Amino acid sequence: MAHQPMHINDWIEIDSDYTWYIHEKTRVINEQGKHVIDSLPENDDACNELLELLVNWLPKRYPKLFANIGKDGIWNKVINERFEHTKDVYGVDALKIISRLVQDDFLMAREREDGHIYFVGGLVAFPGESSDLGRRSIK
């Protein structure tokens, strides 16, 4: 398996079902909790980095849908939800804000000292029907 960076324009898209996905994702997270959203402490900074990336990029890419608030906040105009301060939000708390901004699910991996890549966090509200990834919490 090869890992290559993707440009953000190629992996974050907003479509006509956006509002449904955002509300449904919230419902799934509230009902399933750690089965669909979890993160190990070693992944805290990566969750914060992903949130920061989205807070900076979404208003530039979709100015009719998002606006910056101050230095580190974002307003999701579609669902009229504001996140005033995102700079110091980490781990699952960052993933929960991310879940209110984009439709996408995220699996986060890290290479450890043994050279193997391990899943260390993620938000998987809409796994494939044949998959049970969304029903397992990270251990």
Coordinates of N, CA and C in Angstrom, one line a residue:
M1 N 0.8 -1.2 0.0 CA 0.0 0.0 0.0 C 0.9 1.2 0.0
A2 N 0.7 2.1 -0.9 CA 1.4 3.4 -1.0 C 0.6 4.5 -0.5
H3 N 1.2 5.4 0.3 CA 0.6 6.6 0.8 C 1.1 7.8 0.1
Q4 N 0.2 8.6 -0.4 CA 0.7 9.8 -1.1 C -0.2 11.0 -0.6
P5 N 0.3 12.1 -0.5 CA -0.5 13.3 -0.1 C -1.5 13.6 -1.2
M6 N -2.7 14.0 -0.8 CA -3.7 14.5 -1.8 C -3.9 16.0 -1.6
H7 N -4.1 16.7 -2.6 CA -4.4 18.1 -2.5 C -5.9 18.2 -1.9
I8 N -6.1 19.1 -1.0 CA -7.4 19.2 -0.4 C -8.5 19.4 -1.4
N9 N -8.3 20.1 -2.5 CA -9.3 20.2 -3.5 C -9.8 18.9 -4.1
D10 N -9.0 17.9 -3.9 CA -9.4 16.6 -4.4 C -10.1 15.7 -3.4
W11 N -10.2 16.1 -2.1 CA -10.8 15.2 -1.1 C -11.9 15.8 -0.3
I12 N -12.1 17.1 -0.4 CA -13.2 17.7 0.3 C -14.2 18.3 -0.7
E13 N -15.4 17.7 -0.8 CA -16.4 18.2 -1.7 C -17.7 18.4 -1.0
I14 N -18.4 19.4 -1.4 CA -19.8 19.6 -0.8 C -20.8 19.4 -1.9
D15 N -21.8 18.6 -1.6 CA -22.7 18.3 -2.7 C -24.2 18.7 -2.2
S16 N -25.1 18.4 -3.0 CA -26.5 18.8 -2.7 C -27.1 18.1 -1.5
D17 N -26.5 17.0 -1.0 CA -26.9 16.3 0.2 C -26.2 16.7 1.4
Y18 N -25.5 17.8 1.4 CA -24.7 18.2 2.5 C -25.4 18.3 3.8
T19 N -26.5 19.0 3.8 CA -27.3 19.2 5.1 C -27.7 17.9 5.6
W20 N -28.2 17.0 4.8 CA -28.7 15.7 5.3 C -27.5 15.0 6.0
Y21 N -26.3 15.0 5.3 CA -25.2 14.3 5.8 C -24.7 14.9 7.2
I22 N -24.7 16.2 7.3 CA -24.3 16.8 8.5 C -25.2 16.4 9.7
H23 N -26.5 16.5 9.4 CA -27.5 16.2 10.5 C -27.5 14.7 10.8
E24 N -27.4 13.8 9.8 CA -27.3 12.4 10.0 C -26.1 12.0 10.7
K25 N -24.9 12.6 10.4 CA -23.7 12.3 11.0 C -23.8 12.6 12.5
T26 N -24.4 13.7 12.8 CA -24.6 14.1 14.2 C -25.4 13.1 15.0
R27 N -26.5 12.6 14.3 CA -27.4 11.6 14.9 C -26.6 10.3 15.2
V28 N -25.8 9.9 14.2 CA -25.0 8.7 14.3 C -24.0 8.8 15.5
I29 N -23.3 9.9 15.5 CA -22.3 10.1 16.6 C -23.0 10.1 18.0
N30 N -24.2 10.8 18.1 CA -24.9 10.8 19.4 C -25.3 9.5 19.8
E31 N -25.8 8.6 18.8 CA -26.3 7.3 19.1 C -25.1 6.3 19.4
Q32 N -24.1 6.4 18.6 CA -23.0 5.3 18.6 C -21.8 5.7 19.3
G33 N -21.5 7.0 19.6 CA -20.4 7.4 20.3 C -19.1 6.9 19.8
K34 N -18.3 6.3 20.7 CA -16.9 5.8 20.4 C -16.9 4.7 19.4
H35 N -18.1 4.2 19.0 CA -18.1 3.2 17.9 C -17.8 3.8 16.6
V36 N -18.1 5.1 16.5 CA -17.9 5.8 15.2 C -17.0 7.0 15.2
I37 N -16.6 7.4 16.4 CA -15.7 8.6 16.5 C -14.8 8.3 17.8
D38 N -13.5 8.3 17.5 CA -12.6 8.0 18.6 C -11.2 8.4 18.2
S39 N -10.3 8.6 19.2 CA -8.9 9.0 18.9 C -8.0 8.6 20.0
L40 N -6.9 8.1 19.8 CA -5.9 7.9 20.8 C -5.1 9.2 21.1
P41 N -4.6 9.3 22.3 CA -3.9 10.5 22.7 C -2.7 10.9 21.7
E42 N -2.1 9.9 21.1 CA -1.0 10.2 20.2 C -1.5 10.8 18.9
N43 N -2.8 10.9 18.7 CA -3.4 11.4 17.5 C -4.0 12.8 17.7
D44 N -3.9 13.3 19.0 CA -4.5 14.6 19.3 C -4.0 15.7 18.4
D45 N -2.8 15.8 18.2 CA -2.2 16.9 17.4 C -2.7 16.8 15.9
A46 N -2.8 15.6 15.4 CA -3.2 15.4 14.0 C -4.7 15.8 13.9
C47 N -5.5 15.6 14.9 CA -6.9 16.0 14.8 C -7.0 17.5 14.8
N48 N -6.2 18.2 15.6 CA -6.1 19.6 15.7 C -5.6 20.2 14.3
E49 N -4.6 19.5 13.7 CA -4.1 20.0 12.4 C -5.1 19.9 11.3
L50 N -5.9 18.8 11.3 CA -7.0 18.6 10.3 C -8.0 19.7 10.5
L51 N -8.4 20.0 11.8 CA -9.4 21.0 12.0 C -8.9 22.4 11.6
E52 N -7.7 22.7 11.9 CA -7.1 23.9 11.5 C -7.0 24.1 10.0
L53 N -6.7 23.0 9.3 CA -6.7 23.0 7.8 C -8.0 23.3 7.3
L54 N -9.1 22.7 7.8 CA -10.4 22.9 7.3 C -10.9 24.3 7.6
V55 N -10.6 24.8 8.8 CA -11.1 26.2 9.2 C -10.4 27.2 8.3
N56 N -9.2 27.0 7.9 CA -8.6 27.9 7.0 C -9.0 27.8 5.5
W57 N -9.3 26.6 5.1 CA -9.5 26.3 3.7 C -11.0 26.5 3.3
L58 N -11.9 26.0 4.1 CA -13.3 26.0 3.7 C -13.9 27.4 3.3
P59 N -13.6 28.4 4.1 CA -14.1 29.8 3.7 C -13.5 30.3 2.4
K60 N -12.3 29.8 2.1 CA -11.7 30.2 0.8 C -12.3 29.5 -0.3
R61 N -12.5 28.2 -0.1 CA -13.1 27.4 -1.2 C -14.6 27.6 -1.4
Y62 N -15.3 27.7 -0.3 CA -16.7 27.9 -0.3 C -17.2 29.1 0.5
P63 N -16.9 30.3 0.0 CA -17.2 31.5 0.7 C -18.7 31.8 0.9
K64 N -19.5 31.2 0.1 CA -21.0 31.4 0.3 C -21.5 30.5 1.5
L65 N -20.7 29.4 1.8 CA -21.1 28.5 2.8 C -20.4 28.6 4.1
F66 N -19.2 29.2 4.1 CA -18.4 29.3 5.4 C -17.8 30.7 5.5
A67 N -17.6 31.1 6.7 CA -16.8 32.4 6.9 C -15.9 32.2 8.1
N68 N -14.8 32.9 8.1 CA -13.9 32.9 9.2 C -14.5 33.8 10.3
I69 N -14.2 33.4 11.5 CA -14.6 34.2 12.7 C -13.3 34.5 13.5
G70 N -12.9 35.7 13.5 CA -11.6 36.0 14.2 C -10.4 35.3 13.6
K71 N -9.5 35.0 14.5 CA -8.3 34.3 14.0 C -8.4 32.8 13.8
D72 N -9.3 32.1 14.6 CA -9.3 30.7 14.5 C -10.7 30.1 14.6
G73 N -11.7 30.9 14.2 CA -13.1 30.4 14.3 C -13.7 30.3 12.9
I74 N -14.8 29.6 12.8 CA -15.5 29.4 11.5 C -17.0 29.4 11.8
W75 N -17.7 29.9 10.8 CA -19.1 29.9 10.8 C -19.6 29.1 9.6
N76 N -20.3 28.0 9.9 CA -21.0 27.2 8.9 C -22.3 27.8 8.6
K77 N -22.4 28.6 7.6 CA -23.6 29.3 7.2 C -24.8 28.4 6.8
V78 N -24.5 27.2 6.3 CA -25.5 26.3 5.9 C -26.4 25.8 7.1
I79 N -25.7 25.5 8.2 CA -26.5 25.0 9.3 C -26.5 26.1 10.4
N80 N -26.0 27.2 10.1 CA -25.9 28.4 11.0 C -25.3 28.0 12.4
E81 N -24.1 27.4 12.3 CA -23.4 27.0 13.5 C -22.0 27.7 13.5
R82 N -21.7 28.2 14.7 CA -20.4 28.9 14.8 C -19.5 28.2 15.8
F83 N -18.3 28.1 15.4 CA -17.2 27.6 16.3 C -16.2 28.7 16.5
E84 N -16.3 29.4 17.6 CA -15.6 30.6 17.8 C -14.1 30.4 17.9
H85 N -13.6 29.4 18.6 CA -12.2 29.1 18.9 C -11.9 27.7 18.6
T86 N -11.1 27.4 17.6 CA -10.7 26.1 17.3 C -9.2 25.8 17.4
K87 N -8.4 26.8 17.8 CA -7.0 26.6 17.8 C -6.5 25.6 18.8
D88 N -7.1 25.5 20.0 CA -6.7 24.6 21.0 C -7.7 23.5 21.3
V89 N -8.3 23.0 20.2 CA -9.2 21.8 20.2 C -8.5 20.6 19.7
Y90 N -8.5 19.5 20.4 CA -7.7 18.3 20.0 C -8.6 17.1 20.1
G91 N -8.1 16.0 19.5 CA -8.7 14.7 19.7 C -10.1 14.6 19.2
V92 N -10.9 13.9 20.0 CA -12.3 13.7 19.6 C -13.1 15.0 19.5
D93 N -12.7 16.0 20.4 CA -13.4 17.3 20.3 C -13.2 17.9 19.0
A94 N -12.0 17.8 18.4 CA -11.7 18.4 17.1 C -12.5 17.6 16.0
L95 N -12.5 16.3 16.2 CA -13.3 15.5 15.2 C -14.8 15.8 15.2
K96 N -15.3 16.1 16.4 CA -16.7 16.5 16.5 C -17.0 17.8 15.7
I97 N -16.1 18.7 15.8 CA -16.3 20.0 15.1 C -16.2 19.7 13.6
I98 N -15.2 18.9 13.2 CA -15.0 18.5 11.8 C -16.3 17.9 11.3
S99 N -16.9 17.0 12.1 CA -18.1 16.4 11.7 C -19.3 17.3 11.4
R100 N -19.2 18.6 11.9 CA -20.2 19.6 11.7 C -19.8 20.5 10.5
L101 N -18.6 20.3 9.9 CA -18.2 21.1 8.8 C -18.2 20.4 7.5
V102 N -17.9 19.1 7.4 CA -17.8 18.4 6.1 C -18.5 17.0 6.2
Q103 N -18.9 16.6 5.0 CA -19.6 15.3 4.9 C -18.7 14.1 5.1
D104 N -17.4 14.3 4.9 CA -16.4 13.2 4.8 C -16.2 12.5 6.1
D105 N -15.9 11.2 6.0 CA -15.4 10.4 7.1 C -13.8 10.5 7.1
F106 N -13.2 10.2 8.2 CA -11.7 10.3 8.2 C -11.2 9.1 9.0
L107 N -10.2 8.4 8.5 CA -9.5 7.4 9.2 C -8.1 7.9 9.3
M108 N -7.5 7.9 10.5 CA -6.2 8.5 10.7 C -5.2 7.5 11.2
A109 N -4.1 7.4 10.5 CA -3.1 6.4 10.8 C -1.7 7.0 11.1
R110 N -0.9 6.2 11.8 CA 0.4 6.7 12.2 C 1.4 5.5 12.1
E111 N 2.6 5.8 11.6 CA 3.6 4.8 11.6 C 4.3 4.9 12.9
R112 N 4.4 3.7 13.6 CA 5.0 3.6 14.9 C 6.5 3.1 14.7
E113 N 7.2 3.1 15.8 CA 8.6 2.7 15.8 C 8.9 1.4 15.2
D114 N 7.9 0.5 15.2 CA 8.1 -0.9 14.7 C 8.0 -0.9 13.2
G115 N 7.7 0.3 12.6 CA 7.6 0.4 11.1 C 6.2 0.1 10.6
H116 N 5.3 -0.4 11.4 CA 4.0 -0.7 11.0 C 3.1 0.5 11.1
I117 N 2.1 0.6 10.3 CA 1.1 1.7 10.3 C -0.1 1.2 11.1
Y118 N -0.6 2.0 12.0 CA -1.7 1.7 12.9 C -2.8 2.8 12.8
F119 N -4.0 2.4 12.8 CA -5.1 3.4 12.9 C -5.1 3.9 14.3
V120 N -5.1 5.2 14.4 CA -5.0 5.9 15.7 C -6.2 6.8 16.0
G121 N -7.1 6.9 15.1 CA -8.3 7.7 15.3 C -9.1 7.9 14.1
G122 N -10.3 8.4 14.2 CA -11.1 8.6 13.1 C -12.5 8.9 13.4
L123 N -13.2 9.2 12.3 CA -14.6 9.5 12.3 C -15.2 8.7 11.2
V124 N -16.0 7.7 11.5 CA -16.5 6.8 10.4 C -18.0 6.6 10.7
A125 N -18.8 7.6 10.3 CA -20.2 7.6 10.5 C -20.9 6.8 9.4
F126 N -20.3 6.7 8.3 CA -21.0 6.1 7.1 C -20.1 5.0 6.5
P127 N -19.8 3.9 7.3 CA -19.0 2.9 6.7 C -19.8 2.1 5.6
G128 N -19.1 1.4 4.8 CA -19.8 0.5 3.8 C -20.7 -0.4 4.5
E129 N -21.8 -0.8 3.9 CA -22.8 -1.7 4.5 C -22.2 -3.0 4.9
S130 N -21.2 -3.5 4.2 CA -20.6 -4.8 4.5 C -19.5 -4.7 5.6
S131 N -19.2 -3.5 5.9 CA -18.1 -3.3 6.9 C -18.7 -3.0 8.3
D132 N -18.0 -3.5 9.3 CA -18.4 -3.2 10.6 C -17.4 -2.3 11.3
L133 N -16.6 -1.5 10.6 CA -15.6 -0.6 11.1 C -16.3 0.4 12.0
G134 N -17.5 0.9 11.6 CA -18.2 1.9 12.4 C -18.8 1.4 13.7
R135 N -18.7 0.1 13.9 CA -19.2 -0.5 15.2 C -18.2 -0.8 16.2
R136 N -16.9 -0.5 15.9 CA -15.8 -0.9 16.8 C -15.2 0.4 17.3
S137 N -14.9 0.4 18.6 CA -14.1 1.6 19.1 C -12.6 1.2 19.0
I138 N -11.8 2.3 19.0 CA -10.4 2.1 18.9 C -9.9 1.6 20.3
K139 N -9.0 0.7 20.3 CA -8.5 0.1 21.6 C -7.0 0.4 21.7

